[in-house]
Coordinates of C-alpha atoms in Angstrom, one line a residue:
M1 CA 43.7 -41.3 6.1
K2 CA 42.8 -38.7 8.7
K3 CA 44.8 -36.1 6.8
L4 CA 42.9 -37.0 3.6
A5 CA 39.5 -36.5 5.4
V6 CA 40.6 -33.1 6.8
A7 CA 41.9 -32.1 3.3
F8 CA 38.6 -33.3 1.7
A9 CA 36.5 -31.4 4.3
A10 CA 38.6 -28.3 3.8
G11 CA 38.1 -28.6 0.0
L12 CA 34.4 -28.9 0.4
G13 CA 34.4 -25.8 2.6
F14 CA 36.4 -23.9 0.0
M15 CA 34.0 -25.0 -2.8
G16 CA 31.1 -23.8 -0.7
M17 CA 32.7 -20.5 -0.3
A18 CA 33.4 -20.2 -4.0
H19 CA 29.7 -20.8 -4.7
A20 CA 28.4 -18.2 -2.2
A21 CA 27.4 -15.3 -4.4
G22 CA 26.2 -13.0 -1.6
Y23 CA 23.1 -11.1 -0.7
G24 CA 21.4 -7.8 -1.3
V25 CA 19.2 -5.8 1.0
I26 CA 16.2 -3.6 0.2
D27 CA 14.7 -0.8 2.3
M28 CA 11.1 -1.6 1.6
Q29 CA 9.8 1.5 3.3
R30 CA 11.8 3.6 0.8
V31 CA 10.5 1.5 -2.1
V32 CA 6.9 2.1 -1.0
E33 CA 7.5 5.8 -0.4
N34 CA 9.1 6.2 -3.9
S35 CA 6.7 4.0 -5.8
T36 CA 5.2 5.9 -8.7
Y37 CA 2.6 3.1 -9.1
L38 CA 1.4 3.5 -5.5
K39 CA 1.3 7.3 -5.9
Q40 CA -0.7 7.0 -9.1
Q41 CA -3.1 4.5 -7.6
N42 CA -3.7 6.7 -4.5
D43 CA -4.3 9.7 -6.7
S44 CA -6.7 7.8 -8.8
L45 CA -8.6 6.5 -5.8
Q46 CA -8.8 10.0 -4.3
Q47 CA -10.3 11.3 -7.5
A48 CA -12.7 8.4 -7.8
V49 CA -14.2 8.9 -4.3
K50 CA -14.0 12.7 -4.3
P51 CA -17.6 13.2 -5.6
S52 CA -19.0 10.9 -3.0
A53 CA -17.0 12.5 -0.2
A54 CA -18.1 15.9 -1.4
R55 CA -21.7 14.7 -1.3
V56 CA -21.3 13.4 2.2
E57 CA -19.9 16.7 3.3
Q58 CA -22.9 18.5 1.8
L59 CA -25.3 16.1 3.4
N60 CA -23.7 16.8 6.8
K61 CA -24.2 20.5 6.3
D62 CA -27.8 19.9 5.3
I63 CA -28.3 17.8 8.5
Q64 CA -26.8 20.6 10.6
D65 CA -29.3 23.0 9.0
L66 CA -32.2 20.7 9.6
Q67 CA -31.2 20.4 13.3
N68 CA -31.0 24.2 13.6
K69 CA -34.5 24.5 12.0
A70 CA -35.9 21.8 14.2
A71 CA -34.9 23.8 17.3
T72 CA -37.3 26.6 16.3
A73 CA -39.8 24.6 14.2
K74 CA -43.5 24.4 14.9
P75 CA -44.8 20.9 15.9
A76 CA -46.4 20.4 12.5
E77 CA -43.0 21.0 10.8
V78 CA -41.0 18.7 13.1
Q79 CA -42.1 15.4 11.5
Q80 CA -41.3 16.7 8.0
L81 CA -37.8 17.8 9.2
K82 CA -37.3 14.4 10.9
T83 CA -38.2 12.6 7.7
Q84 CA -35.7 14.7 5.7
Y85 CA -33.1 14.1 8.4
E86 CA -33.5 10.3 8.3
A87 CA -33.3 10.3 4.5
K88 CA -30.0 12.3 4.6
V89 CA -28.5 10.0 7.3
K90 CA -29.5 7.0 5.2
E91 CA -27.8 8.5 2.1
I92 CA -24.7 9.3 4.1
N93 CA -24.5 5.8 5.4
S94 CA -24.9 4.4 1.9
L95 CA -22.2 6.7 0.4
E96 CA -19.8 6.0 3.2
Q97 CA -20.3 2.2 2.8
N98 CA -19.7 2.5 -0.9
I99 CA -16.5 4.6 -0.3
Q100 CA -15.2 2.1 2.2
Q101 CA -15.9 -0.8 -0.2
R102 CA -14.2 1.0 -3.1
V103 CA -11.1 1.9 -0.9
Q104 CA -10.9 -1.7 0.4
S105 CA -11.1 -3.4 -3.0
T106 CA -8.8 -0.9 -4.7
S107 CA -6.3 -1.2 -1.9
Q108 CA -6.3 -5.0 -2.0
A109 CA -5.8 -5.1 -5.8
T110 CA -3.1 -2.4 -5.6
G111 CA -1.3 -4.3 -2.9
Q112 CA -1.3 -7.5 -4.8
T113 CA 0.0 -5.8 -8.0
F114 CA 2.7 -4.0 -6.0
T115 CA 3.8 -7.2 -4.2
T116 CA 4.1 -9.0 -7.6
R117 CA 6.1 -6.1 -9.0
V118 CA 8.4 -6.1 -5.9
Q119 CA 8.9 -9.9 -6.2
Q120 CA 9.7 -9.7 -9.9
A121 CA 12.2 -6.8 -9.4
A122 CA 13.8 -8.6 -6.5
E123 CA 14.3 -11.7 -8.6
Q124 CA 15.7 -9.6 -11.5
L125 CA 18.2 -8.0 -9.1
R126 CA 19.1 -11.3 -7.6
K127 CA 19.9 -12.8 -11.0
E128 CA 21.6 -9.6 -12.4
N129 CA 23.9 -9.4 -9.3
N130 CA 24.4 -13.2 -9.0
L131 CA 23.1 -13.2 -5.5
D132 CA 21.8 -16.1 -3.4
F133 CA 19.1 -14.0 -1.9
V134 CA 17.6 -10.5 -1.4
L135 CA 16.5 -9.5 2.1
N136 CA 14.3 -6.8 3.4
K137 CA 16.6 -4.4 5.3
N138 CA 14.3 -4.7 8.4
S139 CA 14.9 -8.4 8.5
A140 CA 18.7 -8.1 8.8
L141 CA 20.3 -7.3 12.1
A142 CA 23.4 -6.0 10.4
Y143 CA 24.6 -5.7 6.8
D144 CA 27.2 -4.1 4.7
A145 CA 25.8 -0.9 3.1
K146 CA 27.5 -1.9 -0.2
N147 CA 24.9 -4.6 -0.5
D148 CA 22.0 -2.1 -0.4
L149 CA 20.0 -2.4 -3.7
T150 CA 17.2 -0.1 -2.7
D151 CA 17.8 2.5 -5.4
K152 CA 18.0 -0.2 -8.1
M153 CA 14.8 -1.8 -6.7
I154 CA 13.0 1.6 -6.9
Q155 CA 14.0 2.1 -10.5
K156 CA 12.9 -1.4 -11.5
V157 CA 9.6 -1.3 -9.7
N158 CA 8.8 2.2 -11.2
A159 CA 9.8 1.0 -14.7
M160 CA 7.2 -1.9 -14.6
K161 CA 3.9 -1.4 -16.4

């Protein structure tokens, strides 16, 4: 009876080994660095905030000019320069706040979309390669380089629309 139990346990172990499909690893840093989607979103965001950033730069120059004028201005002109200064500072603050909000909301939406794409690509790779799981390379202490699916992941993520 004991021999039968040992044989049965060995058989279960063998069946478990036959089922183990394996794993794949992804270098997420490389996926991020090579993402055409992230590059496009970044370029688009830069273009969207460029006019506001240029306006902030011009306002800063204007403020510097006002400060230089105030140093040599007559007392009657100082109040007018101070009013102009305050208006420009207020506009800068408003523009910077708008830029920050735009960057934050765009970054959040981009991150969510990118995460969804990565998850979909990982699931596709897992199924295509008959894997049990796909790991982030940074989560694995050691792995066989033959299990690296990073290049395939980059292709899949970049192909998604």
